[in-house]
mmCIF file of C-alpha atoms in Angstrom:
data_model
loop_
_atom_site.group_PDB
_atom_site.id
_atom_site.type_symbol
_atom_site.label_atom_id
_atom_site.label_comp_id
_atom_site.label_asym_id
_atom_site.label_seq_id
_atom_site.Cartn_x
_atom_site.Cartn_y
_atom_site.Cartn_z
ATOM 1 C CA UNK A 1 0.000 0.000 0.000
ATOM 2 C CA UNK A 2 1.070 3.553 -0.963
ATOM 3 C CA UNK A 3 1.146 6.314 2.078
ATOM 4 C CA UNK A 4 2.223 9.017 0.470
ATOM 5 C CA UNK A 5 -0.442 11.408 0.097
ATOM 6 C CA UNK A 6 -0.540 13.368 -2.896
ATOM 7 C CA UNK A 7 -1.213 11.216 -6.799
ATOM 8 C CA UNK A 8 0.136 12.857 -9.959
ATOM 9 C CA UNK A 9 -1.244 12.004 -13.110
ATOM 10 C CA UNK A 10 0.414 12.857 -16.238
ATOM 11 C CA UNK A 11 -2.140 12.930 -19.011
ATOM 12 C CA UNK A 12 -2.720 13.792 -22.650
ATOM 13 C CA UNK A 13 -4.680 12.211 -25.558
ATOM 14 C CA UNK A 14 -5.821 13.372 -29.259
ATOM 15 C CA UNK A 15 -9.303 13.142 -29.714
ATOM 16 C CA UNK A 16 -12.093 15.674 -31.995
ATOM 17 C CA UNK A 17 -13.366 18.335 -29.288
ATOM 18 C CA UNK A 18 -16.191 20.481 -30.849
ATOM 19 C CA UNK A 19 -16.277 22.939 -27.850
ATOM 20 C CA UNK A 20 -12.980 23.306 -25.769
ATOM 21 C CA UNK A 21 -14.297 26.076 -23.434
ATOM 22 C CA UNK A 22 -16.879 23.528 -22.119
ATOM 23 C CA UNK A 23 -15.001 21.035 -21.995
ATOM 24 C CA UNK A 24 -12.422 23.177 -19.964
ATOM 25 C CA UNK A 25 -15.036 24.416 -17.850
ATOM 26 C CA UNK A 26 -15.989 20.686 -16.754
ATOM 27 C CA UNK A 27 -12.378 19.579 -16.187
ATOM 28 C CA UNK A 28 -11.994 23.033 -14.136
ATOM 29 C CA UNK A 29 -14.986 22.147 -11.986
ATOM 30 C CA UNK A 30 -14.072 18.885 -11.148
ATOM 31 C CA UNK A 31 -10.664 19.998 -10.351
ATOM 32 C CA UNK A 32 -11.718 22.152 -8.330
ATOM 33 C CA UNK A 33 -13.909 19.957 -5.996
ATOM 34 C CA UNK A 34 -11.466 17.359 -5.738
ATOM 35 C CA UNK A 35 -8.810 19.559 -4.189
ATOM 36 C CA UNK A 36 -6.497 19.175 -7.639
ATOM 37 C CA UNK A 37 -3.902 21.309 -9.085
ATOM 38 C CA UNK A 38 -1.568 21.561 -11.857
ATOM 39 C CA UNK A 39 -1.786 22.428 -15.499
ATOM 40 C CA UNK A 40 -4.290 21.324 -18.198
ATOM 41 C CA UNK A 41 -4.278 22.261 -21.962
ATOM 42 C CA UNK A 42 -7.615 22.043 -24.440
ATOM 43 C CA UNK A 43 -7.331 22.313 -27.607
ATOM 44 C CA UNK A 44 -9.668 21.128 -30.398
ATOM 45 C CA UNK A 45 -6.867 18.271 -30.896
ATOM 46 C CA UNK A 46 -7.410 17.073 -27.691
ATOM 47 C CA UNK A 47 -6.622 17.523 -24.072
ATOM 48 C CA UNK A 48 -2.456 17.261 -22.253
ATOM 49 C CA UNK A 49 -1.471 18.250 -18.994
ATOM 50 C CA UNK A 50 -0.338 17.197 -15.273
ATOM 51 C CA UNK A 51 -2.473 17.239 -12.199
ATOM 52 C CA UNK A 52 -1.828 16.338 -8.765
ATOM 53 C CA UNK A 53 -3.941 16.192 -5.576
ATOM 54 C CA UNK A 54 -6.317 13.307 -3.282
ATOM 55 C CA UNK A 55 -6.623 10.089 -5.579
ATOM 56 C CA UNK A 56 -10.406 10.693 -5.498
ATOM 57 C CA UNK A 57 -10.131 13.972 -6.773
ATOM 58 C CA UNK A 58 -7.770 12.842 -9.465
ATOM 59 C CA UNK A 59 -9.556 10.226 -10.471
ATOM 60 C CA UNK A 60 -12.596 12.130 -10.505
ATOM 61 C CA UNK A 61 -10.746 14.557 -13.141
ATOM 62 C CA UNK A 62 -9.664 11.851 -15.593
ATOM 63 C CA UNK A 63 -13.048 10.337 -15.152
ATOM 64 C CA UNK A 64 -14.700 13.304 -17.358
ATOM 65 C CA UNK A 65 -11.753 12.654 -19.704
ATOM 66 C CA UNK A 66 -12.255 9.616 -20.219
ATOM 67 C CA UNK A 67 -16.083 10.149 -20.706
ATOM 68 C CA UNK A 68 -15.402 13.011 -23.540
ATOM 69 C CA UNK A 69 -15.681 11.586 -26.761
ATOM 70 C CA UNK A 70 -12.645 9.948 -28.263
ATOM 71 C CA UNK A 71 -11.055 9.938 -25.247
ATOM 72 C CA UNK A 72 -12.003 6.515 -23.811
ATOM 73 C CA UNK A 73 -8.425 5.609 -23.103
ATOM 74 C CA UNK A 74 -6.412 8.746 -22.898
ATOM 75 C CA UNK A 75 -2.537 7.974 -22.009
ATOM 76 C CA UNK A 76 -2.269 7.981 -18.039
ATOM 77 C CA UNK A 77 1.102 8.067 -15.999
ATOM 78 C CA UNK A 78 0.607 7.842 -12.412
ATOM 79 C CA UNK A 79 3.163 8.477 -9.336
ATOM 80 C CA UNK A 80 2.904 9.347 -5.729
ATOM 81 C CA UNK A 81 4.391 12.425 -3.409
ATOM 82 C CA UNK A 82 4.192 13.049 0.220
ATOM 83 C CA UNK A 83 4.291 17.020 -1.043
ATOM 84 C CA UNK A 84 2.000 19.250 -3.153
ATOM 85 C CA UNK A 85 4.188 19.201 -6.422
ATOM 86 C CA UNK A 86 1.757 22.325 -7.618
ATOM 87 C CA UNK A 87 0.099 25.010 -5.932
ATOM 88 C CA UNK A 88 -2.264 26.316 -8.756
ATOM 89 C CA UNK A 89 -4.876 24.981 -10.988
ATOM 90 C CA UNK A 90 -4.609 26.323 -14.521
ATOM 91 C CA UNK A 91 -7.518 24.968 -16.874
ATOM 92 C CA UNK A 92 -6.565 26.988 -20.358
ATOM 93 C CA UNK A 93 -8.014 26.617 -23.662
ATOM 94 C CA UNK A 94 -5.051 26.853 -26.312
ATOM 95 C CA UNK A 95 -4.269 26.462 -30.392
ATOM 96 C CA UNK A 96 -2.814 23.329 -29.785
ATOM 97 C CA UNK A 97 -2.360 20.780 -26.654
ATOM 98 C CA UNK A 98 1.695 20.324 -28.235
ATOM 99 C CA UNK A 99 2.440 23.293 -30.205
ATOM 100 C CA UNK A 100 3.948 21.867 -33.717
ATOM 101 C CA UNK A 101 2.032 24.926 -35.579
ATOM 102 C CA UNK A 102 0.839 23.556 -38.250
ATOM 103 C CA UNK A 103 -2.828 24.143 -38.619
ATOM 104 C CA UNK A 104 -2.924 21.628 -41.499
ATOM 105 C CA UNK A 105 -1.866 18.838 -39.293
ATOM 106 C CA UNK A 106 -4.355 16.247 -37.983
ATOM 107 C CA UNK A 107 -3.292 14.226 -35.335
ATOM 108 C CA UNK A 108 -7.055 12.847 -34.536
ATOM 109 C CA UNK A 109 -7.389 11.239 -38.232
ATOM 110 C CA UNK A 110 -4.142 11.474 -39.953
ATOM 111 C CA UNK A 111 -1.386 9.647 -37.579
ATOM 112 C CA UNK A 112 0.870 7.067 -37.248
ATOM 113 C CA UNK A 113 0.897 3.437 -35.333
ATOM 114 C CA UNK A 114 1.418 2.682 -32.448
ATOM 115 C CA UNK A 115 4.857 0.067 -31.285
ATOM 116 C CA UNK A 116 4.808 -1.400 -28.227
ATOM 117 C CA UNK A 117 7.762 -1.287 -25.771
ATOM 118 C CA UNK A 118 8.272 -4.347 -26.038
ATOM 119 C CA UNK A 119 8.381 -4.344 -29.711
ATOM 120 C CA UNK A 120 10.076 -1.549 -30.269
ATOM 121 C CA UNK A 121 13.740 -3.274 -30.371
ATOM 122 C CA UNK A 122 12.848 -5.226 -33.400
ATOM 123 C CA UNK A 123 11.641 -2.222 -35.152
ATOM 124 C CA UNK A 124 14.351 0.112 -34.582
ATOM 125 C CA UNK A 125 17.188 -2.659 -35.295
ATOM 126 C CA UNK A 126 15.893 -3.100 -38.704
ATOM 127 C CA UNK A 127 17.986 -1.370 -41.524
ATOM 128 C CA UNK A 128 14.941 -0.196 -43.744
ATOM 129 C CA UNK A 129 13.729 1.770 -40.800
ATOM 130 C CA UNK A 130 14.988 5.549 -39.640
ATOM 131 C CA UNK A 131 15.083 6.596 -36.500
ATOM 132 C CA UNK A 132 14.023 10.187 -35.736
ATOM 133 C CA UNK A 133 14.188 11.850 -31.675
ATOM 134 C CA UNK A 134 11.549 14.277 -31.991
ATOM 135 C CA UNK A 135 12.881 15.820 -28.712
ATOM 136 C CA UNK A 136 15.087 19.113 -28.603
ATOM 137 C CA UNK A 137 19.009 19.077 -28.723
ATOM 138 C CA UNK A 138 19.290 19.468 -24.995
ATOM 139 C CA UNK A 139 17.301 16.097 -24.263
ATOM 140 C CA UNK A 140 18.950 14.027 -26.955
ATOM 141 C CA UNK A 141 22.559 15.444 -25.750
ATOM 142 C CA UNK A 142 22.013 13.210 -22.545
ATOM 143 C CA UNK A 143 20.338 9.932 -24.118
ATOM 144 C CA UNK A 144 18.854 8.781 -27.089
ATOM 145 C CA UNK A 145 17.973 5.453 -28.501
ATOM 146 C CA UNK A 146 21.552 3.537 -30.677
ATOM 147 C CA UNK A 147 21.438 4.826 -34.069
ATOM 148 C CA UNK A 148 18.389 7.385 -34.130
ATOM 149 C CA UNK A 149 19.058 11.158 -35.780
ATOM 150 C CA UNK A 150 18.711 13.978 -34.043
ATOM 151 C CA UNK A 151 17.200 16.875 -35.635
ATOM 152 C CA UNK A 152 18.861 19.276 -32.919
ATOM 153 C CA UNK A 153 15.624 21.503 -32.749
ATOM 154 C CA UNK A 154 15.357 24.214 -30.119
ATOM 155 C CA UNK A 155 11.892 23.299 -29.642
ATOM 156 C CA UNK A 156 8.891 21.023 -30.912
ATOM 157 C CA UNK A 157 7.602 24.002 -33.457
ATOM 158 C CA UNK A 158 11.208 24.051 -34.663
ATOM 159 C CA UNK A 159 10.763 19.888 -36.016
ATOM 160 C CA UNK A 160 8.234 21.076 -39.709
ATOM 161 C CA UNK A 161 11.299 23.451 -40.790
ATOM 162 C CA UNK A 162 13.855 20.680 -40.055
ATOM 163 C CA UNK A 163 11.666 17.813 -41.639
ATOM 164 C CA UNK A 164 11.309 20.253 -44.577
ATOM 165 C CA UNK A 165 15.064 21.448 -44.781
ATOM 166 C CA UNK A 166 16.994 17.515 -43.906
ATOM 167 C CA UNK A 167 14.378 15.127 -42.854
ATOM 168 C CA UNK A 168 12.873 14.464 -46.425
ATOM 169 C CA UNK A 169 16.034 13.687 -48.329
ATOM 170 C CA UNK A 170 17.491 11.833 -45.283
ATOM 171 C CA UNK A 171 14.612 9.476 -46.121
ATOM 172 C CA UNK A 172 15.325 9.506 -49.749
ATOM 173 C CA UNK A 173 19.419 9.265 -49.033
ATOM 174 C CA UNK A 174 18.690 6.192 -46.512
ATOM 175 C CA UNK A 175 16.248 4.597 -48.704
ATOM 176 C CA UNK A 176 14.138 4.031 -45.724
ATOM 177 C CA UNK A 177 10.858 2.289 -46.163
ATOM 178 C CA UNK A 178 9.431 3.441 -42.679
ATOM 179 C CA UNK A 179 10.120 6.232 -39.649
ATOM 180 C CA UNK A 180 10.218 4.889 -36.487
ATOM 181 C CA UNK A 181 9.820 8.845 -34.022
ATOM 182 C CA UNK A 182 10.357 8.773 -30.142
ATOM 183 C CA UNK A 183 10.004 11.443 -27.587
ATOM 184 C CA UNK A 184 9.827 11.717 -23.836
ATOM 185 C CA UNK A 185 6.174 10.597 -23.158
ATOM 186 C CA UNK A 186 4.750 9.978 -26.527
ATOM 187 C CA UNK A 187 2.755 13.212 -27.234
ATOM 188 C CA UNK A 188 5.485 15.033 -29.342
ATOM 189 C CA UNK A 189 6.428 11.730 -31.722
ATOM 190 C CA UNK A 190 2.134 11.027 -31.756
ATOM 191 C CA UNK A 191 2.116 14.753 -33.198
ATOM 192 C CA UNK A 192 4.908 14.062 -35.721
ATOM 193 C CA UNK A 193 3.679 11.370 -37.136
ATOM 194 C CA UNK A 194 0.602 13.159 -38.540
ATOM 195 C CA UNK A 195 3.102 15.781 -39.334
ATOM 196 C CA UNK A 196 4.807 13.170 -41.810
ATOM 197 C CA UNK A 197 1.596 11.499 -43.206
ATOM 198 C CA UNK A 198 0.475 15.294 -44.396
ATOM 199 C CA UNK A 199 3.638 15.381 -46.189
ATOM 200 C CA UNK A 200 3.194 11.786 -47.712
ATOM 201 C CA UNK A 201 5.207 9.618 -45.574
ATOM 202 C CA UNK A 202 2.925 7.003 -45.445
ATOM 203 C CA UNK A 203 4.462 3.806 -43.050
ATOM 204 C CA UNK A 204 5.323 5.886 -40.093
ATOM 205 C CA UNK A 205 5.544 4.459 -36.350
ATOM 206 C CA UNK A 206 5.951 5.880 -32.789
ATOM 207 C CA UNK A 207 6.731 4.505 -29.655
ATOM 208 C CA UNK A 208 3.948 4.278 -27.230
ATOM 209 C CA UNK A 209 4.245 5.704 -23.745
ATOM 210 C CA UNK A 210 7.529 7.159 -25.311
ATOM 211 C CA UNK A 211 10.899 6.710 -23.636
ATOM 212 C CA UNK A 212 9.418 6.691 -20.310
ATOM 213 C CA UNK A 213 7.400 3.286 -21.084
ATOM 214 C CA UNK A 214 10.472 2.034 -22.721
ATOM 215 C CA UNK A 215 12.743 2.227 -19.651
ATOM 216 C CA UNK A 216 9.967 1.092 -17.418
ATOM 217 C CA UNK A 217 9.539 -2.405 -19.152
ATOM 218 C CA UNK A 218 12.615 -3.332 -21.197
ATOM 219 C CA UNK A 219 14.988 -4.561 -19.253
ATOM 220 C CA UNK A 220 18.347 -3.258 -18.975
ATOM 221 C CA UNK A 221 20.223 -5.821 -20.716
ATOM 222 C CA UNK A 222 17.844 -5.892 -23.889
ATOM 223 C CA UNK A 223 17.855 -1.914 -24.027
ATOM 224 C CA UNK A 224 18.667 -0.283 -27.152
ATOM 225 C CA UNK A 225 18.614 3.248 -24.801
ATOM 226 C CA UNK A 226 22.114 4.640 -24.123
ATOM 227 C CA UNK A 227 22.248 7.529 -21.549
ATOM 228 C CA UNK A 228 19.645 9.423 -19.492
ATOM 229 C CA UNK A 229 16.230 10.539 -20.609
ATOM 230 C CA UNK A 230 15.353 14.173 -19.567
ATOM 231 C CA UNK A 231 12.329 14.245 -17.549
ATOM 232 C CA UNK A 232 10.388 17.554 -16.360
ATOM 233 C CA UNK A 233 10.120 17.408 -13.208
ATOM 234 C CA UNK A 234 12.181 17.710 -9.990
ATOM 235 C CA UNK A 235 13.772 14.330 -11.050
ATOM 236 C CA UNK A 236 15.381 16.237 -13.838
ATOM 237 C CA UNK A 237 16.682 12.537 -15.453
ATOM 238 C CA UNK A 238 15.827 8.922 -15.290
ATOM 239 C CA UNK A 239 17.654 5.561 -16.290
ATOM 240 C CA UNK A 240 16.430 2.178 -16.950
ATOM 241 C CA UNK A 241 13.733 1.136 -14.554
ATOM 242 C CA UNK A 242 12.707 5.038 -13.843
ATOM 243 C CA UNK A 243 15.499 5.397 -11.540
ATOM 244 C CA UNK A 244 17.109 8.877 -10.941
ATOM 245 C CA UNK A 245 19.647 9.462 -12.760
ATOM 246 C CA UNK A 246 22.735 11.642 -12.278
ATOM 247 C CA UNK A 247 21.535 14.935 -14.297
ATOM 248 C CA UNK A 248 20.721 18.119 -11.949
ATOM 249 C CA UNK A 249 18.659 21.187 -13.355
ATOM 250 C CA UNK A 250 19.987 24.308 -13.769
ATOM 251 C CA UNK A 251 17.906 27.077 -11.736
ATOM 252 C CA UNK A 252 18.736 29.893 -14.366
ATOM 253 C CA UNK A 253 18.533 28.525 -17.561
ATOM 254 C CA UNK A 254 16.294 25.294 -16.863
ATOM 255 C CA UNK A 255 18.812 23.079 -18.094
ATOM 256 C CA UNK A 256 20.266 19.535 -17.854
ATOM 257 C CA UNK A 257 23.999 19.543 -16.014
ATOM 258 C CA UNK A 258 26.059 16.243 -16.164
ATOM 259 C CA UNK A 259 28.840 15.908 -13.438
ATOM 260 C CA UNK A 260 31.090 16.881 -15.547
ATOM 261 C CA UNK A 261 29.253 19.769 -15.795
ATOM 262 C CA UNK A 262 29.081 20.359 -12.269
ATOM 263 C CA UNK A 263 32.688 20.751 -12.057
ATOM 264 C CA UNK A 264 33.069 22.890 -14.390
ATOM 265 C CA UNK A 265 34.434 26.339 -12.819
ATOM 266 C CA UNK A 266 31.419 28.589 -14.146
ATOM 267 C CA UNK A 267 28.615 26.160 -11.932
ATOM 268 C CA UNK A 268 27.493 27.797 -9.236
ATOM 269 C CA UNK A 269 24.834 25.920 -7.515
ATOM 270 C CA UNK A 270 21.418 27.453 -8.215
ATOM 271 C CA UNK A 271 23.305 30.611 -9.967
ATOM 272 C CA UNK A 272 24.684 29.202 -13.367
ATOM 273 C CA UNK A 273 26.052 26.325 -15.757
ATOM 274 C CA UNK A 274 28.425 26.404 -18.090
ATOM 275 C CA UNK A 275 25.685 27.105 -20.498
ATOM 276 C CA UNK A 276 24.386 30.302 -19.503
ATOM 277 C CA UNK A 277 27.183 31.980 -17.482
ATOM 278 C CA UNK A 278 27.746 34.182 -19.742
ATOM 279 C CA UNK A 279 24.422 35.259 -20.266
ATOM 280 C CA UNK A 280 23.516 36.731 -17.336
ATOM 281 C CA UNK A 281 23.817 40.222 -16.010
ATOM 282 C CA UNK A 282 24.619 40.653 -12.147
ATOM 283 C CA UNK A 283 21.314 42.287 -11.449
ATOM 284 C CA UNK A 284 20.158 38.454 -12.149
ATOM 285 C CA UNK A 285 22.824 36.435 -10.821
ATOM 286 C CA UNK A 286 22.683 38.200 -7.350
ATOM 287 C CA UNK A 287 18.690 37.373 -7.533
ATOM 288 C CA UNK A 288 19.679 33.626 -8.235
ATOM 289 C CA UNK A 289 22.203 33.647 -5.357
ATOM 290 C CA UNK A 290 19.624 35.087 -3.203
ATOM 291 C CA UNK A 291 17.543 32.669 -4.048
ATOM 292 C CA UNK A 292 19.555 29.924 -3.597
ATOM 293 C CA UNK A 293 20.822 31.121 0.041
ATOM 294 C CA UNK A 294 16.932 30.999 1.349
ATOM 295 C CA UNK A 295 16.289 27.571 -0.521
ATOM 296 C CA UNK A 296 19.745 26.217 1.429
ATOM 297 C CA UNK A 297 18.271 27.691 4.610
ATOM 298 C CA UNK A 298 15.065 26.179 3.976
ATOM 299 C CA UNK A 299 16.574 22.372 3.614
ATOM 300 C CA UNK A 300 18.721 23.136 6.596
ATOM 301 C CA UNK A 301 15.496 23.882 8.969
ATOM 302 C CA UNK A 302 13.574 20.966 7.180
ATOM 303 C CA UNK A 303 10.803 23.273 5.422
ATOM 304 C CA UNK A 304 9.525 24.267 2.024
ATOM 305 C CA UNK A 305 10.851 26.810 0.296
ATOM 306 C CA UNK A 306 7.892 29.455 -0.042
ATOM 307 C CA UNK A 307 9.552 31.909 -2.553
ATOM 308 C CA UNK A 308 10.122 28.824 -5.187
ATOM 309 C CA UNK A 309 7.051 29.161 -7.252
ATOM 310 C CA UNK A 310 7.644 32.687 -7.999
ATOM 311 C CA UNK A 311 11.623 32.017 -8.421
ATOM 312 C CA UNK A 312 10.406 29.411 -11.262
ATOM 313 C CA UNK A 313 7.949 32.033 -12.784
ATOM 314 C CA UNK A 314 11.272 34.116 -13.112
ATOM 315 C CA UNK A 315 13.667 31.429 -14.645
ATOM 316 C CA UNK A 316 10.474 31.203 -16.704
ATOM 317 C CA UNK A 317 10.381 34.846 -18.196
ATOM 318 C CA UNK A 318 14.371 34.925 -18.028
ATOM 319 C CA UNK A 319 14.736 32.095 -20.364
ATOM 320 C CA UNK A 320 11.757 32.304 -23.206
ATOM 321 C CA UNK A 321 13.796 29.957 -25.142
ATOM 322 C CA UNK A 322 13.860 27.369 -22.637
ATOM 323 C CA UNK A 323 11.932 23.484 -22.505
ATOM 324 C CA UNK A 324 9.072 22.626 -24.362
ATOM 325 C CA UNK A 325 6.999 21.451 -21.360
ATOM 326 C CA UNK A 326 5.988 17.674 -22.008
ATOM 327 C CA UNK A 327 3.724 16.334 -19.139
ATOM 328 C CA UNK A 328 3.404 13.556 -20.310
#
């Protein structure tokens, strides 16, 4: 039996939804009664997002989900905390539920198949297939799956422009007769997929559950995974088996730092990596340090850090460029 108290869903699923402002009003409601918080997305593609709270509430939120049309089996990723990872509901109504920005895309009727975790080995081992990681550079820098290409792409909306630009002849050049796409959690590579079959790649696959499925039932010793897999949340990286891996986050810019990184002489804990040292002014470095000085006092007298939410609202504006938020 599971004490801790708090149950985190992460959720998202593509499905036809005629009137997102109702159906964000019902998910709001229910949220709301159960004592839930966290961050949900509507779109007419569908529904993605992260909520935590009781079980009952939780449950109680993914039960008008799952009774929206289309949405019978939405993809579900559970955990448990003994701490309130949010403090706010936010119900929004948006363009998209991943932004790829492609209007033209359609990701309810136009999108790839699903692999299985366990098949996915087979797939990806096979020489007529490519291997895309629709994931950004800084994700694919830490792990990735043997042989897959990485588009390097700052962020998800980035992934049309490189399909357009390399993806198309590295088909051609490869002679590949399918595309096997990965991400984190499987929304992104679900997306890309219908991305591809508008542009007439027709035999395209993507792993379901994403990465996160992958490492959580293929065993170590028949993984085709090499490295970390980026994960956002306080975990910042997992291995095989969902264990933590040895990535930390950096508190200005948001990003992954190895241990090599962590010795590098421009980390300061909580103040800078190697990445962004240089691209702060001391206005916001002092503000960081700050920062970091009450969260160290916080730890040392055993209590939560009260001034975190608004510190992450700031790494937020300072760093516009940052993740692409993938909850599930």
């Amino acid at each position: 039996m599971n004490t801790a108290a708090v149950r985190i869903a992460a959720v998202y699923g593509f499905a036809r939804i005629e009137d997102p402002e109702a159906f964000r009003a019902r998910l709001e409601e229910a949220a709301q009664a159960g004592g839930v918080r966290g961050t949900l997305l509507v779109a007419h593609e569908g529904v993605n997002g992260t909520i935590a709270g009781p079980e009952v509430g939780v449950e109680a939120v993914l039960a008008v989900i799952r009774a929206t049309p289309g949405l019978k089996a939405p993809e579900v990723k559970y955990a448990w905390s003994d701490t309130r990872p949010f403090h706010r509901l936010k119900v929004r109504v948006k363009a998209e539920i991943v932004t790829l920005g492609r209007p033209d895309v359609d990701p309810v009727g136009n999108v790839g198949t699903y692999v299985a975790a366990e098949d996915w080995n087979a797939v990806i081992a096979d020489p007529d297939t490519l291997v895309i990681d629709t994931r950004n550079a800084y994700e694919g820098e830490i792990g990735a799956f043997e042989h897959a290409v990485q588009p390097n792409t700052a962020g998800f909306r980035d992934f049309p422009a490189w399909f357009e630009a390399e993806g198309r002849a590295l088909i051609a050049e490869r002679g590949a007769k399918r595309v096997a796409m990965y991400c984190t959690g499987g929304i992104r590579c679900e997306k890309a997929t219908a991305l591809l079959k508008t542009e007439g790649v027709q035999d395209v696959l993507h792993l379901k559950g994403g990465i996160l499925r992958y490492l959580e039932t293929v065993p170590e010793p028949e993984s085709l995974w090499r490295g970390e897999c980026f994960v956002f949340d306080e975990r910042v990286a997992v291995g095989h088996g969902l264990t933590a891996g040895s990535h930390s986050l950096c508190r200005a810019c948001r990003m992954p730092v190895s241990k090599a990184g962590r010795r590098s002489p421009k980390y300061v804990e909580g103040v800078a990596c190697e990445r962004c040292a240089d691209d702060r002014a001391d206005e916001r470095r002092a503000a960081y340090a700050e920062r970091q000085r009450q969260v160290e006092i916080a730890a040392r007298r055993g209590i939560a850090h009260i001034g975190q939410e608004a510190a992450d609202r700031i790494d937020k504006r300072s760093h516009s460029a940052g993740p692409d938020v993938d909850p599930s």
